[in-house]
GROMACS .gro file of C-alpha atoms in nm:
model
  300
    1MET     CA    1  -0.535   1.433   1.517
    2LEU     CA    2  -0.524   1.195   1.225
    3ILE     CA    3  -0.803   1.038   1.019
    4VAL     CA    4  -0.732   0.715   0.833
    5ILE     CA    5  -0.944   0.587   0.545
    6CYS     CA    6  -0.844   0.236   0.448
    7GLY     CA    7  -0.976  -0.084   0.293
    8ALA     CA    8  -0.945  -0.311  -0.006
    9THR     CA    9  -0.900  -0.198  -0.363
   10ALA     CA   10  -1.206  -0.074  -0.555
   11THR     CA   11  -1.403   0.020  -0.242
   12GLY     CA   12  -1.408   0.392  -0.317
   13LYS     CA   13  -1.149   0.520  -0.069
   14SER     CA   14  -1.018   0.801  -0.287
   15GLY     CA   15  -1.358   0.951  -0.369
   16LEU     CA   16  -1.472   0.944  -0.008
   17ALA     CA   17  -1.143   1.087   0.116
   18ILE     CA   18  -1.160   1.379  -0.126
   19ALA     CA   19  -1.516   1.460  -0.018
   20ILE     CA   20  -1.424   1.447   0.352
   21ALA     CA   21  -1.104   1.647   0.298
   22GLN     CA   22  -1.299   1.921   0.120
   23ARG     CA   23  -1.538   1.950   0.414
   24LEU     CA   24  -1.250   1.958   0.662
   25ASN     CA   25  -1.034   2.185   0.447
   26ALA     CA   26  -0.769   1.916   0.491
   27GLU     CA   27  -0.501   1.751   0.279
   28ILE     CA   28  -0.445   1.385   0.194
   29ILE     CA   29  -0.140   1.169   0.254
   30SER     CA   30  -0.144   0.866   0.027
   31ALA     CA   31  -0.075   0.523   0.175
   32ASP     CA   32  -0.030   0.334  -0.151
   33SER     CA   33   0.296   0.154  -0.225
   34ARG     CA   34   0.266   0.196  -0.603
   35GLN     CA   35   0.101   0.536  -0.641
   36ILE     CA   36   0.411   0.675  -0.472
   37TYR     CA   37   0.597   0.619  -0.802
   38ARG     CA   38   0.585   0.856  -1.097
   39GLU     CA   39   0.433   0.746  -1.430
   40PHE     CA   40   0.261   0.439  -1.286
   41ASP     CA   41  -0.084   0.591  -1.313
   42ILE     CA   42  -0.357   0.393  -1.485
   43ALA     CA   43  -0.317   0.042  -1.342
   44THR     CA   44  -0.261   0.185  -0.993
   45ALA     CA   45  -0.587   0.386  -1.011
   46LYS     CA   46  -0.390   0.696  -0.921
   47VAL     CA   47  -0.592   1.010  -0.853
   48SER     CA   48  -0.644   1.223  -1.164
   49SER     CA   49  -0.518   1.576  -1.220
   50SER     CA   50  -0.871   1.709  -1.168
   51GLU     CA   51  -0.892   1.529  -0.832
   52LEU     CA   52  -0.552   1.664  -0.733
   53ALA     CA   53  -0.683   2.012  -0.810
   54LEU     CA   54  -0.966   1.959  -0.560
   55VAL     CA   55  -0.750   1.847  -0.267
   56PRO     CA   56  -0.369   1.848  -0.232
   57HIS     CA   57  -0.226   1.494  -0.217
   58HIS     CA   58   0.113   1.400  -0.074
   59LEU     CA   59   0.337   1.098  -0.140
   60VAL     CA   60   0.181   1.054  -0.482
   61SER     CA   61   0.421   1.044  -0.780
   62THR     CA   62   0.708   1.121  -0.546
   63TYR     CA   63   0.975   0.874  -0.662
   64ASP     CA   64   1.106   0.751  -0.996
   65PRO     CA   65   0.997   0.394  -1.080
   66ASN     CA   66   1.354   0.259  -1.075
   67CYS     CA   67   1.391   0.358  -0.707
   68THR     CA   68   1.303   0.126  -0.420
   69VAL     CA   69   1.095   0.292  -0.149
   70THR     CA   70   1.111   0.112   0.185
   71ALA     CA   71   0.845   0.117   0.456
   72ALA     CA   72   1.093   0.304   0.674
   73GLN     CA   73   1.130   0.580   0.415
   74TYR     CA   74   0.755   0.605   0.378
   75GLN     CA   75   0.705   0.619   0.753
   76THR     CA   76   0.960   0.899   0.795
   77GLN     CA   77   0.800   1.115   0.527
   78ALA     CA   78   0.443   1.049   0.636
   79GLN     CA   79   0.520   1.129   0.999
   80ALA     CA   80   0.695   1.452   0.899
   81LEU     CA   81   0.391   1.559   0.697
   82ILE     CA   82   0.152   1.479   0.983
   83ASP     CA   83   0.367   1.684   1.222
   84LYS     CA   84   0.370   1.975   0.978
   85PHE     CA   85  -0.007   1.972   0.937
   86GLN     CA   86  -0.069   1.950   1.310
   87VAL     CA   87   0.152   2.253   1.371
   88ARG     CA   88  -0.076   2.435   1.128
   89GLY     CA   89  -0.384   2.314   1.317
   90MET     CA   90  -0.491   2.083   1.034
   91THR     CA   91  -0.612   1.723   1.064
   92PRO     CA   92  -0.470   1.530   0.766
   93LEU     CA   93  -0.621   1.220   0.607
   94LEU     CA   94  -0.407   0.910   0.563
   95VAL     CA   95  -0.567   0.721   0.275
   96GLY     CA   96  -0.488   0.396   0.100
   97GLY     CA   97  -0.479   0.019   0.094
   98THR     CA   98  -0.118  -0.059   0.179
   99GLY     CA   99  -0.160  -0.200   0.527
  100LEU     CA  100   0.207  -0.190   0.621
  101TYR     CA  101   0.233   0.178   0.534
  102ILE     CA  102  -0.069   0.262   0.750
  103LYS     CA  103   0.047   0.041   1.038
  104SER     CA  104   0.392   0.200   1.032
  105VAL     CA  105   0.227   0.534   1.109
  106VAL     CA  106  -0.065   0.454   1.340
  107LYS     CA  107   0.134   0.203   1.546
  108GLY     CA  108   0.462   0.393   1.532
  109MET     CA  109   0.645   0.084   1.418
  110LYS     CA  110   1.017   0.078   1.482
  111ILE     CA  111   1.160  -0.025   1.143
  112PRO     CA  112   1.530  -0.099   1.082
  113ARG     CA  113   1.669   0.168   0.848
  114VAL     CA  114   1.844  -0.082   0.622
  115PRO     CA  115   1.793  -0.036   0.247
  116PRO     CA  116   1.777  -0.344   0.022
  117GLN     CA  117   2.118  -0.506  -0.034
  118MET     CA  118   2.071  -0.673  -0.371
  119ASP     CA  119   2.405  -0.856  -0.381
  120LEU     CA  120   2.355  -0.992  -0.031
  121ARG     CA  121   1.998  -1.095  -0.111
  122SER     CA  122   2.120  -1.280  -0.419
  123GLN     CA  123   2.380  -1.468  -0.216
  124LEU     CA  124   2.125  -1.563   0.048
  125THR     CA  125   1.873  -1.672  -0.214
  126ASN     CA  126   2.133  -1.900  -0.369
  127LEU     CA  127   2.181  -2.071  -0.032
  128GLY     CA  128   1.819  -2.182  -0.036
  129GLN     CA  129   1.540  -2.112   0.212
  130GLY     CA  130   1.616  -2.416   0.427
  131GLN     CA  131   1.971  -2.313   0.500
  132CYS     CA  132   1.883  -1.946   0.542
  133TYR     CA  133   1.620  -2.032   0.799
  134GLN     CA  134   1.866  -2.249   0.991
  135ILE     CA  135   2.112  -1.958   0.999
  136LEU     CA  136   1.838  -1.728   1.124
  137GLN     CA  137   1.744  -1.976   1.397
  138HIS     CA  138   2.103  -1.962   1.517
  139LEU     CA  139   2.134  -1.582   1.496
  140ASP     CA  140   1.787  -1.466   1.599
  141ARG     CA  141   1.563  -1.735   1.744
  142GLU     CA  142   1.309  -1.472   1.850
  143ALA     CA  143   1.258  -1.374   1.486
  144THR     CA  144   1.188  -1.733   1.384
  145MET     CA  145   0.902  -1.739   1.634
  146LYS     CA  146   0.727  -1.488   1.406
  147ILE     CA  147   0.862  -1.595   1.065
  148HIS     CA  148   0.737  -1.917   0.907
  149ALA     CA  149   0.999  -2.163   0.787
  150ASN     CA  150   0.873  -2.119   0.428
  151ASP     CA  151   0.867  -1.739   0.433
  152ALA     CA  152   1.174  -1.665   0.223
  153ILE     CA  153   1.115  -1.289   0.193
  154ARG     CA  154   1.103  -1.221   0.567
  155THR     CA  155   1.383  -1.469   0.638
  156ILE     CA  156   1.617  -1.297   0.395
  157ARG     CA  157   1.516  -0.955   0.525
  158ALA     CA  158   1.597  -1.060   0.884
  159LEU     CA  159   1.937  -1.191   0.777
  160GLU     CA  160   1.999  -0.879   0.568
  161VAL     CA  161   1.936  -0.653   0.868
  162TYR     CA  162   2.166  -0.862   1.087
  163TYR     CA  163   2.456  -0.870   0.842
  164VAL     CA  164   2.433  -0.495   0.770
  165THR     CA  165   2.389  -0.370   1.128
  166GLY     CA  166   2.538  -0.648   1.338
  167GLN     CA  167   2.217  -0.653   1.543
  168THR     CA  168   1.917  -0.884   1.518
  169ILE     CA  169   1.602  -0.757   1.354
  170SER     CA  170   1.411  -0.852   1.671
  171SER     CA  171   1.615  -0.606   1.876
  172GLN     CA  172   1.536  -0.330   1.628
  173GLN     CA  173   1.160  -0.377   1.617
  174GLY     CA  174   0.873  -0.263   1.835
  175GLU     CA  175   0.585  -0.017   1.841
  176TYR     CA  176   0.572   0.341   1.970
  177PRO     CA  177   0.219   0.468   1.896
  178PRO     CA  178   0.187   0.843   1.841
  179SER     CA  179   0.031   1.054   2.116
  180TYR     CA  180  -0.229   1.221   1.894
  181PRO     CA  181  -0.582   1.075   1.857
  182ILE     CA  182  -0.647   0.862   1.548
  183LEU     CA  183  -0.979   0.773   1.385
  184GLN     CA  184  -0.959   0.474   1.151
  185ILE     CA  185  -1.237   0.440   0.896
  186GLY     CA  186  -1.255   0.119   0.693
  187LEU     CA  187  -1.450   0.072   0.370
  188ASP     CA  188  -1.575  -0.270   0.273
  189CYS     CA  189  -1.815  -0.418   0.019
  190GLU     CA  190  -2.044  -0.646   0.215
  191SER     CA  191  -2.135  -0.814  -0.115
  192LEU     CA  192  -1.846  -0.984  -0.293
  193ASP     CA  193  -2.050  -0.974  -0.612
  194VAL     CA  194  -2.059  -0.595  -0.589
  195LEU     CA  195  -1.684  -0.581  -0.530
  196THR     CA  196  -1.622  -0.807  -0.829
  197HIS     CA  197  -1.843  -0.583  -1.043
  198ARG     CA  198  -1.644  -0.279  -0.933
  199ILE     CA  199  -1.317  -0.454  -1.016
  200LYS     CA  200  -1.448  -0.543  -1.363
  201GLN     CA  201  -1.557  -0.183  -1.418
  202ARG     CA  202  -1.219  -0.052  -1.307
  203THR     CA  203  -1.035  -0.292  -1.536
  204GLN     CA  204  -1.246  -0.185  -1.832
  205GLN     CA  205  -1.183   0.179  -1.744
  206MET     CA  206  -0.808   0.111  -1.733
  207LEU     CA  207  -0.830  -0.020  -2.089
  208GLU     CA  208  -1.021   0.288  -2.205
  209LEU     CA  209  -0.772   0.524  -2.038
  210GLY     CA  210  -0.475   0.377  -2.223
  211TRP     CA  211  -0.356   0.094  -2.001
  212GLU     CA  212  -0.180  -0.085  -2.288
  213ASP     CA  213   0.002   0.228  -2.404
  214GLU     CA  214   0.113   0.308  -2.050
  215VAL     CA  215   0.270  -0.035  -2.003
  216LYS     CA  216   0.440  -0.017  -2.346
  217TYR     CA  217   0.583   0.323  -2.257
  218LEU     CA  218   0.709   0.211  -1.917
  219GLY     CA  219   0.861  -0.109  -2.051
  220THR     CA  220   1.040   0.079  -2.327
  221LYS     CA  221   1.166   0.355  -2.098
  222TYR     CA  222   1.272   0.153  -1.794
  223GLY     CA  223   1.320  -0.198  -1.930
  224TRP     CA  224   1.085  -0.493  -1.907
  225ASP     CA  225   1.268  -0.629  -1.604
  226LEU     CA  226   1.164  -0.331  -1.389
  227PRO     CA  227   1.018  -0.485  -1.069
  228LEU     CA  228   0.710  -0.261  -1.076
  229LEU     CA  229   0.617  -0.410  -1.414
  230ASP     CA  230   0.575  -0.741  -1.236
  231THR     CA  231   0.297  -0.607  -1.014
  232LEU     CA  232  -0.081  -0.622  -1.044
  233GLY     CA  233  -0.217  -0.484  -1.370
  234TYR     CA  234   0.127  -0.440  -1.523
  235ALA     CA  235   0.242  -0.800  -1.528
  236GLU     CA  236  -0.074  -0.916  -1.707
  237MET     CA  237  -0.062  -0.642  -1.971
  238ARG     CA  238   0.311  -0.698  -2.019
  239GLN     CA  239   0.239  -1.065  -2.092
  240TYR     CA  240  -0.010  -0.959  -2.360
  241ILE     CA  241   0.230  -0.705  -2.515
  242GLN     CA  242   0.503  -0.968  -2.527
  243GLY     CA  243   0.273  -1.213  -2.704
  244GLU     CA  244   0.241  -1.462  -2.419
  245ILE     CA  245  -0.136  -1.428  -2.374
  246SER     CA  246  -0.432  -1.268  -2.550
  247LEU     CA  247  -0.581  -0.933  -2.450
  248ALA     CA  248  -0.892  -1.110  -2.322
  249GLU     CA  249  -0.673  -1.331  -2.105
  250ALA     CA  250  -0.484  -1.029  -1.973
  251ILE     CA  251  -0.812  -0.866  -1.873
  252ASP     CA  252  -0.949  -1.183  -1.712
  253LEU     CA  253  -0.625  -1.247  -1.523
  254THR     CA  254  -0.618  -0.890  -1.396
  255ILE     CA  255  -0.971  -0.925  -1.262
  256VAL     CA  256  -0.889  -1.256  -1.092
  257HIS     CA  257  -0.563  -1.129  -0.945
  258THR     CA  258  -0.728  -0.807  -0.826
  259ARG     CA  259  -0.997  -1.008  -0.647
  260GLN     CA  260  -0.726  -1.218  -0.481
  261PHE     CA  261  -0.539  -0.903  -0.380
  262ALA     CA  262  -0.856  -0.749  -0.237
  263LYS     CA  263  -0.914  -1.065  -0.033
  264ARG     CA  264  -0.565  -1.036   0.118
  265GLN     CA  265  -0.625  -0.669   0.197
  266ARG     CA  266  -0.957  -0.748   0.365
  267THR     CA  267  -0.790  -1.016   0.577
  268TRP     CA  268  -0.516  -0.772   0.685
  269PHE     CA  269  -0.752  -0.490   0.781
  270ALA     CA  270  -1.009  -0.723   0.943
  271SER     CA  271  -0.747  -0.813   1.204
  272ILE     CA  272  -0.726  -0.452   1.327
  273PRO     CA  273  -0.985  -0.391   1.601
  274GLU     CA  274  -0.949  -0.011   1.595
  275ILE     CA  275  -1.097   0.019   1.246
  276GLU     CA  276  -1.461   0.133   1.228
  277TRP     CA  277  -1.625  -0.027   0.925
  278PHE     CA  278  -1.866   0.125   0.674
  279ASP     CA  279  -2.035  -0.036   0.375
  280SER     CA  280  -1.893   0.125   0.062
  281ASN     CA  281  -2.221   0.055  -0.120
  282ASP     CA  282  -2.429   0.252   0.132
  283PRO     CA  283  -2.617   0.528  -0.057
  284ILE     CA  284  -2.559   0.770   0.232
  285LEU     CA  285  -2.200   0.661   0.302
  286LEU     CA  286  -2.061   1.015   0.289
  287ASP     CA  287  -2.318   1.142   0.540
  288ARG     CA  288  -2.249   0.855   0.780
  289VAL     CA  289  -1.872   0.894   0.766
  290TRP     CA  290  -1.891   1.273   0.789
  291ALA     CA  291  -2.108   1.245   1.102
  292ARG     CA  292  -1.850   1.013   1.261
  293VAL     CA  293  -1.565   1.248   1.165
  294GLN     CA  294  -1.747   1.545   1.319
  295GLN     CA  295  -1.805   1.348   1.637
  296PHE     CA  296  -1.438   1.252   1.651
  297CYS     CA  297  -1.320   1.609   1.601
  298LYS     CA  298  -1.550   1.738   1.878
  299THR     CA  299  -1.446   1.482   2.137
  300VAL     CA  300  -1.068   1.523   2.116
   0.00000   0.00000   0.00000
């Protein structure tokens, strides 16, 4: 069995997951594409050391920030952990907001095992999206039925897979869902005003925890061109540190960008019919979710 707890940022996934895991005597597998990196802690809302002491977490602070973790790598490690727990008779919790990570596991996505080829990507980028898309239409017309003509990232990825493996990305994709039962719990704020308030609170907490110092440290240690420093919460603070904007602007931009990110997450998860939704602002949320988990565990 597997229990998934997913949803947009700032909906309280981590706190709920820890409470459920404690009741189940279970462990948590993170599904967060930035918390998987070491030292990126505050602006990713990574679980604290005290929370880690309550429930073991996996795939948190696993890789150095200058590594690139692919969805295929994540999938392999997450599936191995799930298999290990099930052999021990344990039902793990898969928790996070990175939709692709969760989908790779619950749908058993077949993902080409091709790591990023930076030189090739640079060459393709220099060709321009128009020409790259024309090449892809010639090599893999099936892929262009799913990739928009303006989607440069997916176009280049499809070409990258073809040139590395000699096979189209379409021929290497598909879904092979796992045989074990899966319960997917989704958390959502029915009120956008409440979600915005939570995002503002989180941003203020980041500041109090040393957000600025963390970004200064990371930029100094790894270089300001580190790709992770161009992600949410790090890019805005980096702009402030480098004198491009004021601190107030960095805070406001982070709030705006986080709201936009949450909207994209909500859109992604809303398209998945298997998810059972709960209001994260419900005063008896834990009781409701725990009752559903108990029901799920009894019926499988």
